[in-house]
PDB file of C-alpha atoms and ligand atoms in Angstrom:
ATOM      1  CA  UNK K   1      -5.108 -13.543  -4.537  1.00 91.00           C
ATOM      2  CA  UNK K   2      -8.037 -11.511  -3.995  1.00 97.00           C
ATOM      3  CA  UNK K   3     -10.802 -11.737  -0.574  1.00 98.00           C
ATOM      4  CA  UNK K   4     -14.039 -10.468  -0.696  1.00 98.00           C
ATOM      5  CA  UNK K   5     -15.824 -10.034   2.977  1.00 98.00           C
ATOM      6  CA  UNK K   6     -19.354  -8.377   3.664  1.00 98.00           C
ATOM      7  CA  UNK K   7     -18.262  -4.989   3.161  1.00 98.00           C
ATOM      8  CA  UNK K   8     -14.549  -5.317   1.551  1.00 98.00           C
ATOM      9  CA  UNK K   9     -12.421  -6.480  -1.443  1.00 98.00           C
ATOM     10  CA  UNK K  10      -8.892  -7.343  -0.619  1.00 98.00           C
ATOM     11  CA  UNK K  11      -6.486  -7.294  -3.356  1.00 98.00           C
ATOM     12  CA  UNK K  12      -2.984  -6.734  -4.117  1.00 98.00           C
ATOM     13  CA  UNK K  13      -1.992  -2.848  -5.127  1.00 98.00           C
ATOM     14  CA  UNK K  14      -1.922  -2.125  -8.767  1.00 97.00           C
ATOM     15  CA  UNK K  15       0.044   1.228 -10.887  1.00 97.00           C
ATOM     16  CA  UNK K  16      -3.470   2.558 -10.805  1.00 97.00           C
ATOM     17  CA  UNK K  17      -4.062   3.519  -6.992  1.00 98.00           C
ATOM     18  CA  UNK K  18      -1.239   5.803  -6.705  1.00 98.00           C
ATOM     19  CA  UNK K  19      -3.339   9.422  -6.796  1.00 98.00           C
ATOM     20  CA  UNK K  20      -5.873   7.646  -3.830  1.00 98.00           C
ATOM     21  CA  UNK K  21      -2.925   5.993  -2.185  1.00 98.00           C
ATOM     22  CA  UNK K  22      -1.364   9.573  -1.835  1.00 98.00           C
ATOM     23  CA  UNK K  23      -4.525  10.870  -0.814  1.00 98.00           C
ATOM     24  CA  UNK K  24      -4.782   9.128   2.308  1.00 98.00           C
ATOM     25  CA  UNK K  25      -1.141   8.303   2.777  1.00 98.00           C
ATOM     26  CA  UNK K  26      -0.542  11.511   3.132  1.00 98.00           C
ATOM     27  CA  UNK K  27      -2.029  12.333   6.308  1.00 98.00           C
ATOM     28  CA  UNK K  28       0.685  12.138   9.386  1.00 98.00           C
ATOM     29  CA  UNK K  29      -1.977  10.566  11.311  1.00 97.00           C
ATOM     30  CA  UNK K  30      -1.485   7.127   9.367  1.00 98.00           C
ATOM     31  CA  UNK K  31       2.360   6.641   8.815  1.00 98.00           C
ATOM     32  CA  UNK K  32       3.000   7.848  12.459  1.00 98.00           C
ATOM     33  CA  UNK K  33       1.642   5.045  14.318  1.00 98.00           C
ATOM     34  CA  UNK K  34       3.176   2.413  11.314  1.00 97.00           C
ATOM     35  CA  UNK K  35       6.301   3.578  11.422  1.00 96.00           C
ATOM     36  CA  UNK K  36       7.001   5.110   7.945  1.00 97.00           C
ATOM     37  CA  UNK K  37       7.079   9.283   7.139  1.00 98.00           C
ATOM     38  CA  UNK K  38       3.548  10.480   5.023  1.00 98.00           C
ATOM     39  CA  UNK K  39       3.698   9.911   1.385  1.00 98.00           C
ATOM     40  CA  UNK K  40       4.887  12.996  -0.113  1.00 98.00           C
ATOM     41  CA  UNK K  41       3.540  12.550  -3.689  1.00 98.00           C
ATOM     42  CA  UNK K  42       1.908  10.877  -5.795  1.00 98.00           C
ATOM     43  CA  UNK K  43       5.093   9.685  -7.095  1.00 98.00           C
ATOM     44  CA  UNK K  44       6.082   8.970  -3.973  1.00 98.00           C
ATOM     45  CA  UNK K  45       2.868   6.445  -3.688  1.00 98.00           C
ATOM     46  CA  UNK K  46       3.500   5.322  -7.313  1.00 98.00           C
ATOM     47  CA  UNK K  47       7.061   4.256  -6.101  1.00 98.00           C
ATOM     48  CA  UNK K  48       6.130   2.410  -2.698  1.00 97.00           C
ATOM     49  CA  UNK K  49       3.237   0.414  -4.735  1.00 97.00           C
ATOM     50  CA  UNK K  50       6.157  -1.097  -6.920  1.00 97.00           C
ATOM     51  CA  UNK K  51       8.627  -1.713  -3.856  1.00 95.00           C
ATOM     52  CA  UNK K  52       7.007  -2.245  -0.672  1.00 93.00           C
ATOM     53  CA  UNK K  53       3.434  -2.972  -1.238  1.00 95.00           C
ATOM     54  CA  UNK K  54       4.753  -5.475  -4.048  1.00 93.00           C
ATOM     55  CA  UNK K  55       5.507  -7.646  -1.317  1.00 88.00           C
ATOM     56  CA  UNK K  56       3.761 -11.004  -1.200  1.00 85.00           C
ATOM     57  CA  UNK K  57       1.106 -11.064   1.777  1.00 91.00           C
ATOM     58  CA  UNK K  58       0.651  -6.998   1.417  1.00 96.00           C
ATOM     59  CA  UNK K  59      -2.886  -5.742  -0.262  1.00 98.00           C
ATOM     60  CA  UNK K  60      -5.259  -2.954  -0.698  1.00 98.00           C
ATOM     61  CA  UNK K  61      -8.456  -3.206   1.262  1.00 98.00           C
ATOM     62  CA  UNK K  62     -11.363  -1.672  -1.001  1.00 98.00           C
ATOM     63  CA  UNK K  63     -14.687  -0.774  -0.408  1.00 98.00           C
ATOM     64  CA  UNK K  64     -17.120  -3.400  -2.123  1.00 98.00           C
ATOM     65  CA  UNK K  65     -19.229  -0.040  -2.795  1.00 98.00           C
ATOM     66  CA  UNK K  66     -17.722   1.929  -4.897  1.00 97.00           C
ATOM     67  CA  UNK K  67     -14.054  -0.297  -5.418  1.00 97.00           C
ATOM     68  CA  UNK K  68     -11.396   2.325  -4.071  1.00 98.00           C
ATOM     69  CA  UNK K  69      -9.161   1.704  -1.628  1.00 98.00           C
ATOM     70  CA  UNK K  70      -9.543   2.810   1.881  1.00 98.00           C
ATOM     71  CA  UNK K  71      -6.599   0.904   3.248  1.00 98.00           C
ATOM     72  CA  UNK K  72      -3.990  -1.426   3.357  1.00 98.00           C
ATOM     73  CA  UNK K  73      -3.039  -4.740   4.849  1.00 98.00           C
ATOM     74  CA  UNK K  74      -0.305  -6.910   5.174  1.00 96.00           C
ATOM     75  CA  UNK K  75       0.967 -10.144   6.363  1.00 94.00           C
ATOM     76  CA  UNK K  76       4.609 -10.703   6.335  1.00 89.00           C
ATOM     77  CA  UNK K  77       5.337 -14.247   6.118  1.00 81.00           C
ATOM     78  CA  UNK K  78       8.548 -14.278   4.666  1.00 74.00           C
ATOM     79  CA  UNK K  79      10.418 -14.899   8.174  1.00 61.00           C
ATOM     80  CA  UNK K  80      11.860 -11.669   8.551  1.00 64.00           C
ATOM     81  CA  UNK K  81       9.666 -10.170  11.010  1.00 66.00           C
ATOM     82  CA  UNK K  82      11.773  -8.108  13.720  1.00 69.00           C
ATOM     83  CA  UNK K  83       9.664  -9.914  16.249  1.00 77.00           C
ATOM     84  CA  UNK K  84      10.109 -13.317  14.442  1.00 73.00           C
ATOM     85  CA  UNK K  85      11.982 -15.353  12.478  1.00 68.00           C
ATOM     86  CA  UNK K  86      10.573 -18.368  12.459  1.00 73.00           C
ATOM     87  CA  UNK K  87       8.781 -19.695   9.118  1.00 78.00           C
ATOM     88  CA  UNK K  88       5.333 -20.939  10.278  1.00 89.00           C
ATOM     89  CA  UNK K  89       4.674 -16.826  11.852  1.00 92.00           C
ATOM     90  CA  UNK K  90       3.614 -14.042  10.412  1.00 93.00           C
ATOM     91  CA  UNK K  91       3.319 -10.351  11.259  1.00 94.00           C
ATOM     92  CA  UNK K  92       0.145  -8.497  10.845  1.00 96.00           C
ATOM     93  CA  UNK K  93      -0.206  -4.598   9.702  1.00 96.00           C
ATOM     94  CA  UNK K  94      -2.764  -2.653   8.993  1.00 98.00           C
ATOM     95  CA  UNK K  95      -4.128   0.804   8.255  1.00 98.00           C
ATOM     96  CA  UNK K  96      -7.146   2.956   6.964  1.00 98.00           C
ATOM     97  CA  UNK K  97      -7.454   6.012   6.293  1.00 98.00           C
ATOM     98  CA  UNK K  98      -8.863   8.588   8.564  1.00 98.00           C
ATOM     99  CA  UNK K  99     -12.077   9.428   6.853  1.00 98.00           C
ATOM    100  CA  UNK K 100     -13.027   5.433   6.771  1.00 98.00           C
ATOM    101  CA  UNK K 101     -11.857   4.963  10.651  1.00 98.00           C
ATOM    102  CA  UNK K 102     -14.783   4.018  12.838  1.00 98.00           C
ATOM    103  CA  UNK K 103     -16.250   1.527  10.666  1.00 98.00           C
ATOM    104  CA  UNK K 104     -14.325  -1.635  12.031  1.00 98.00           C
ATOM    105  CA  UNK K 105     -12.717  -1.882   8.387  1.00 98.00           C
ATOM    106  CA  UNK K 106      -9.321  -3.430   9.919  1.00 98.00           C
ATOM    107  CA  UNK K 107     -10.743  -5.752  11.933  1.00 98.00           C
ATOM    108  CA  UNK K 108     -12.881  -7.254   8.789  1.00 98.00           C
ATOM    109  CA  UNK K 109      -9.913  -7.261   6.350  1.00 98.00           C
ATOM    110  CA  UNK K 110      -7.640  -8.579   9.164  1.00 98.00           C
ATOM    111  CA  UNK K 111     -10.261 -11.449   9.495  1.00 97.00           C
ATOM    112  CA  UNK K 112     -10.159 -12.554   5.973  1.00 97.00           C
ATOM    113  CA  UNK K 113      -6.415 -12.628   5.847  1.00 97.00           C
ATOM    114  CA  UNK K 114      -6.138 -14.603   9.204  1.00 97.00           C
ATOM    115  CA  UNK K 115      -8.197 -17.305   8.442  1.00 96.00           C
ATOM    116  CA  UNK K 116      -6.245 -17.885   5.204  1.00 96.00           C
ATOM    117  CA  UNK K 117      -2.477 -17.230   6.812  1.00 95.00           C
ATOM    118  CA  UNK K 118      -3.867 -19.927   9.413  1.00 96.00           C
ATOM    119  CA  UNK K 119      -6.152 -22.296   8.118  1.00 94.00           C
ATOM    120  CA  UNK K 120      -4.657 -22.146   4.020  1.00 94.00           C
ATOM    121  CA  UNK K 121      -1.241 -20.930   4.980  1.00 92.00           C
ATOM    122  CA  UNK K 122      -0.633 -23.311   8.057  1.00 93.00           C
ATOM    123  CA  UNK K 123       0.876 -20.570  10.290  1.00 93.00           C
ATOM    124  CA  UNK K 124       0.792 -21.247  13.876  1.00 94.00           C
ATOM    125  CA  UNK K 125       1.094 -17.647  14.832  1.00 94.00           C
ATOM    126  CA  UNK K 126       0.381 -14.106  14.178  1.00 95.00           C
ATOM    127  CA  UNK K 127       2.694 -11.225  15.763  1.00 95.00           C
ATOM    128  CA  UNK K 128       1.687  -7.708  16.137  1.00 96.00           C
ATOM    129  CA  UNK K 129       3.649  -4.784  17.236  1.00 95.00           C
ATOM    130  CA  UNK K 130       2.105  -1.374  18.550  1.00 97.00           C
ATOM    131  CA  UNK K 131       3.443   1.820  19.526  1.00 98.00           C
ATOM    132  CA  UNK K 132       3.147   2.856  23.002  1.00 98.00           C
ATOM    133  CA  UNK K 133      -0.704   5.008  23.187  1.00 98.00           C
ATOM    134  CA  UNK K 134      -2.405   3.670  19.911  1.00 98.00           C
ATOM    135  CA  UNK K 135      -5.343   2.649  21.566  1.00 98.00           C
ATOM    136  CA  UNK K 136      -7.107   2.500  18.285  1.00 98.00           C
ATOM    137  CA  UNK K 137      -4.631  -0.071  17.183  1.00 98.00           C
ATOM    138  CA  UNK K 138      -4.792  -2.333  20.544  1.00 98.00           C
ATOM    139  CA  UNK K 139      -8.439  -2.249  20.482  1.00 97.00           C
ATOM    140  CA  UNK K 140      -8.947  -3.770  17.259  1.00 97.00           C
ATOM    141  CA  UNK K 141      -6.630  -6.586  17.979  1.00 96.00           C
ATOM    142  CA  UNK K 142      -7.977  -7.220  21.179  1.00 96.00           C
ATOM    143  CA  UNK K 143     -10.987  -7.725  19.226  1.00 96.00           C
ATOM    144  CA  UNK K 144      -9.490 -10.210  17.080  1.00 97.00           C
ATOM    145  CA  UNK K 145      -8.010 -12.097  19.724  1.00 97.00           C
ATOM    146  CA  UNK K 146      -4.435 -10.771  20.069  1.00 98.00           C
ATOM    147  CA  UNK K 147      -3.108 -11.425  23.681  1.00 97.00           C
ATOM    148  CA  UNK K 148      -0.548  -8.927  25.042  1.00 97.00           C
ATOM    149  CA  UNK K 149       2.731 -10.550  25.581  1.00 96.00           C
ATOM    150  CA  UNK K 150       5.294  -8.252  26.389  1.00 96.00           C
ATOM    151  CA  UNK K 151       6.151  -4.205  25.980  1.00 97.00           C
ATOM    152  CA  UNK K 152      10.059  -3.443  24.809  1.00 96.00           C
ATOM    153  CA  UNK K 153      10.748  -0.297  26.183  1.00 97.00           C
ATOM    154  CA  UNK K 154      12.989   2.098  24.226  1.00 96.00           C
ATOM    155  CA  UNK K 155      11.760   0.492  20.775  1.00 95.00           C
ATOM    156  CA  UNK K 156      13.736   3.144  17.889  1.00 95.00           C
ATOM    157  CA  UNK K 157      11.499   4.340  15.189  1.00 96.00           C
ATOM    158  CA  UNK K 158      14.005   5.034  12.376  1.00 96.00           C
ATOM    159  CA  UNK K 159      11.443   7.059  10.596  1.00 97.00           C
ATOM    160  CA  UNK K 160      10.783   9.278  13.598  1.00 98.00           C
ATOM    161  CA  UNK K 161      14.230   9.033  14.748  1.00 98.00           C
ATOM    162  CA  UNK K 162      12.456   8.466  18.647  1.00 98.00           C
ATOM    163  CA  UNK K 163      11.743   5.695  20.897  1.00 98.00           C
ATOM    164  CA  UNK K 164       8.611   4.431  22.653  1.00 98.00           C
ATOM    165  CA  UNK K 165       7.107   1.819  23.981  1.00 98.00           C
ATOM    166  CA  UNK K 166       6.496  -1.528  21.477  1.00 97.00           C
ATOM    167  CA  UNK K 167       3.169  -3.515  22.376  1.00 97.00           C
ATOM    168  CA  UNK K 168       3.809  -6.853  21.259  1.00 97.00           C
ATOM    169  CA  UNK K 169       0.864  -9.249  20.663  1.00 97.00           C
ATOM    170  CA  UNK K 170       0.460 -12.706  19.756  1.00 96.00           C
ATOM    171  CA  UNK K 171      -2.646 -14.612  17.869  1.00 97.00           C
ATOM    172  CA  UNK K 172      -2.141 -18.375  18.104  1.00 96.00           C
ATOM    173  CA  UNK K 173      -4.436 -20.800  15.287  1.00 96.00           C
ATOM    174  CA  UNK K 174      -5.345 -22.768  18.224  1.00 95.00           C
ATOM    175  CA  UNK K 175      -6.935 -19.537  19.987  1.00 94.00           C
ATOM    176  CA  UNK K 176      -8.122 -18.322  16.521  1.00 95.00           C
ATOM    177  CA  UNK K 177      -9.757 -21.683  15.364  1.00 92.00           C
ATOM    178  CA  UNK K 178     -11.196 -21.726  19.197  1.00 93.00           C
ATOM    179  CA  UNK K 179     -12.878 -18.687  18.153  1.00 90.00           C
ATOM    180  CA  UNK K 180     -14.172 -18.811  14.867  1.00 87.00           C
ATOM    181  CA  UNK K 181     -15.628 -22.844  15.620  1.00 81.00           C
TER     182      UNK K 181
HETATM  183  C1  COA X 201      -5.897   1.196  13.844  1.00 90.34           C
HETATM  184  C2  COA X 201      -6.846   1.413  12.683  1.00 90.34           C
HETATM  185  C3  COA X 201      -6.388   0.575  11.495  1.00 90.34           C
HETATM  186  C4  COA X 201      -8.244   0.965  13.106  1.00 90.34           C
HETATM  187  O1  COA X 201      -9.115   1.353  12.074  1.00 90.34           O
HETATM  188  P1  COA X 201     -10.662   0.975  12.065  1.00 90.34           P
HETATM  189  O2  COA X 201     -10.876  -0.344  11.458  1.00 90.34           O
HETATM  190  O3  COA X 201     -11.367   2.123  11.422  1.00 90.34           O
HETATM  191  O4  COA X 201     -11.000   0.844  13.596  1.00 90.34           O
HETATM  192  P2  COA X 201     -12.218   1.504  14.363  1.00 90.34           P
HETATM  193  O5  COA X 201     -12.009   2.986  14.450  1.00 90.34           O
HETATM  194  O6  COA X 201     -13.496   1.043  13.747  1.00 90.34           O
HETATM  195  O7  COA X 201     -12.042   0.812  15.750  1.00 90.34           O
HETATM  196  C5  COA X 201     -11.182   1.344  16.699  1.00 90.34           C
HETATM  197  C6  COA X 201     -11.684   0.962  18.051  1.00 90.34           C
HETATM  198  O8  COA X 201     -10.858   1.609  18.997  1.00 90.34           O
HETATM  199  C7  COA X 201     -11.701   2.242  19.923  1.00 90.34           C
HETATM  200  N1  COA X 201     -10.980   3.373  20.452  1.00 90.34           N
HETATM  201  C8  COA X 201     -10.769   4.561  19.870  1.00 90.34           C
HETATM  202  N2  COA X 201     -10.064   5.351  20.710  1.00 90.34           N
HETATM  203  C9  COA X 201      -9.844   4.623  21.813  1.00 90.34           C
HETATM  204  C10 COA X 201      -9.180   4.873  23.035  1.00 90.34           C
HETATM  205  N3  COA X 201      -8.588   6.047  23.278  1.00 90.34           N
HETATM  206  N4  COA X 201      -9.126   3.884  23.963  1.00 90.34           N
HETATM  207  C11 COA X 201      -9.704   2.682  23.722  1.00 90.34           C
HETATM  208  N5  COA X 201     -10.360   2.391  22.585  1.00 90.34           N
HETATM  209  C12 COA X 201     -10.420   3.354  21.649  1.00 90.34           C
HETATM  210  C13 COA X 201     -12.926   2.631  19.145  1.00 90.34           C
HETATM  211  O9  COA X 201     -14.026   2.864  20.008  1.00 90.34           O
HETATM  212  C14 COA X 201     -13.107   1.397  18.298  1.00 90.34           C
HETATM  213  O10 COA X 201     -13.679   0.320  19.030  1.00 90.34           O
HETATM  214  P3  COA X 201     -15.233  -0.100  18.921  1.00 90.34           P
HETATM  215  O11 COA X 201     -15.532  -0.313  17.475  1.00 90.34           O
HETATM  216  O12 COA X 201     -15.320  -1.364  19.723  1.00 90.34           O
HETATM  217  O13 COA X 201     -16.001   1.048  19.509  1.00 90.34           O
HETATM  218  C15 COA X 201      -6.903   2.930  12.267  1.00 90.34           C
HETATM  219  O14 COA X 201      -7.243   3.697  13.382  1.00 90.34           O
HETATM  220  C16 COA X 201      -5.599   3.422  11.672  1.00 90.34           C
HETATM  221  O15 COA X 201      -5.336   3.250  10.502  1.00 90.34           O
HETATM  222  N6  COA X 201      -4.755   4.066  12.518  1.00 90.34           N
HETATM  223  C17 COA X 201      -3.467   4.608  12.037  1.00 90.34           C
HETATM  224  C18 COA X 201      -2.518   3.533  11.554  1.00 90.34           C
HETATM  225  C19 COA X 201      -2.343   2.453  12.600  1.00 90.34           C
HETATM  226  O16 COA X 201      -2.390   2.722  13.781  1.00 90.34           O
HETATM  227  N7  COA X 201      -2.114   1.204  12.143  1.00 90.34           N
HETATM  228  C20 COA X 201      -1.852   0.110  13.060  1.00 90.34           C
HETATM  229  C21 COA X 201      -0.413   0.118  13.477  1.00 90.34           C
HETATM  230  S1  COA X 201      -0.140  -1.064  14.795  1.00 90.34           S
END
């Protein structure tokens, strides 16, 4: 499955994207506020491409210009979301890497895969979690159409071994289809 927006393609990770995987994986400023600790080698990258970002609904977002990848989304619809379990949700991720940030790059890869998990997919609704000060993060949904729904305090962050504050957000089709008529 591949999607191709204005400025993006979207398309599953391949062997071949380990070395820029690690390059922007790397940086604490990414796998901090997702949860997971910096890549710490290529390796490392090459490994996580064949286990985690295997994983159906999970793909590299690439610049249409030149074809790397900047990025990577996901949308877990395999029903075993923390915040979910139920098989017509999904849960949203997304990141980019630092020197792309700025450019709205999440917002138009999370568009592409929305409109398929909803109007292809048949979900009736997107989750997103947030740590607690990610404003980044909570802007970009709020741009997509995410609506706050509750905050679980003392949310653990194996990764970090620490708590914070979890922003959990909730895109329904009818609001998404409401928008995008
Ligand atoms: C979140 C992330 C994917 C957004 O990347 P992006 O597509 O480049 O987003 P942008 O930087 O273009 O947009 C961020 C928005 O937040 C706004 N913003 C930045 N700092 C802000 C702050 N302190 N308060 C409010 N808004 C803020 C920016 O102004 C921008 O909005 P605008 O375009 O309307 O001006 C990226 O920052 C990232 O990868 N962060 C680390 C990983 C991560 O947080 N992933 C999500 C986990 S929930």
């Amino acid at each position: 499955m591949e999607f191709v927006t204005e400025r993006l393609v979207i398309r599953p990770w391949c062997a071949d994207d380990a070395a820029r995987l690690y390059s922007l994986a790397r940086d604490p400023e990414i796998g901090y506020w997702c949860g997971w600790q910096p890549h710490k080698s290529e390796e490392d990258s090459a490994r996580l491409i064949r286990t985690i970002l295997a994983n159906r609904g999970t793909y590299a977002i690439c610049l249409k210009s030149t074809g790397e990848p900047i990025g990577s989304i996901s949308i877990d619809i395999d029903g075993d979301s923390m915040m979910t379990n139920w098989e017509d949700e999904g849960e949203l991720g997304f990141w980019i890497g630092r020197p792309y940030w700025g450019n709205r790059y999440a917002e138009e890869a999370a568009e592409a895969l929305l409109d398929d998990a909803f109007n292809n997919l048949n979900l009736s609704k997107i989750w997103s979690g947030t740590f607690d000060g990610n404003e980044r993060s909570l802007h970009a949904q709020k741009r997509l159409g995410f609506v706050p729904v509750r905050i679980e305090h003392d949310y653990f962050v194996p990764a970090y071994n620490r708590t914070t504050d979890h922003h959990v957000a909730q895109l329904t089709r009818e609001n998404w289809n409401r928008r995008h008529q």
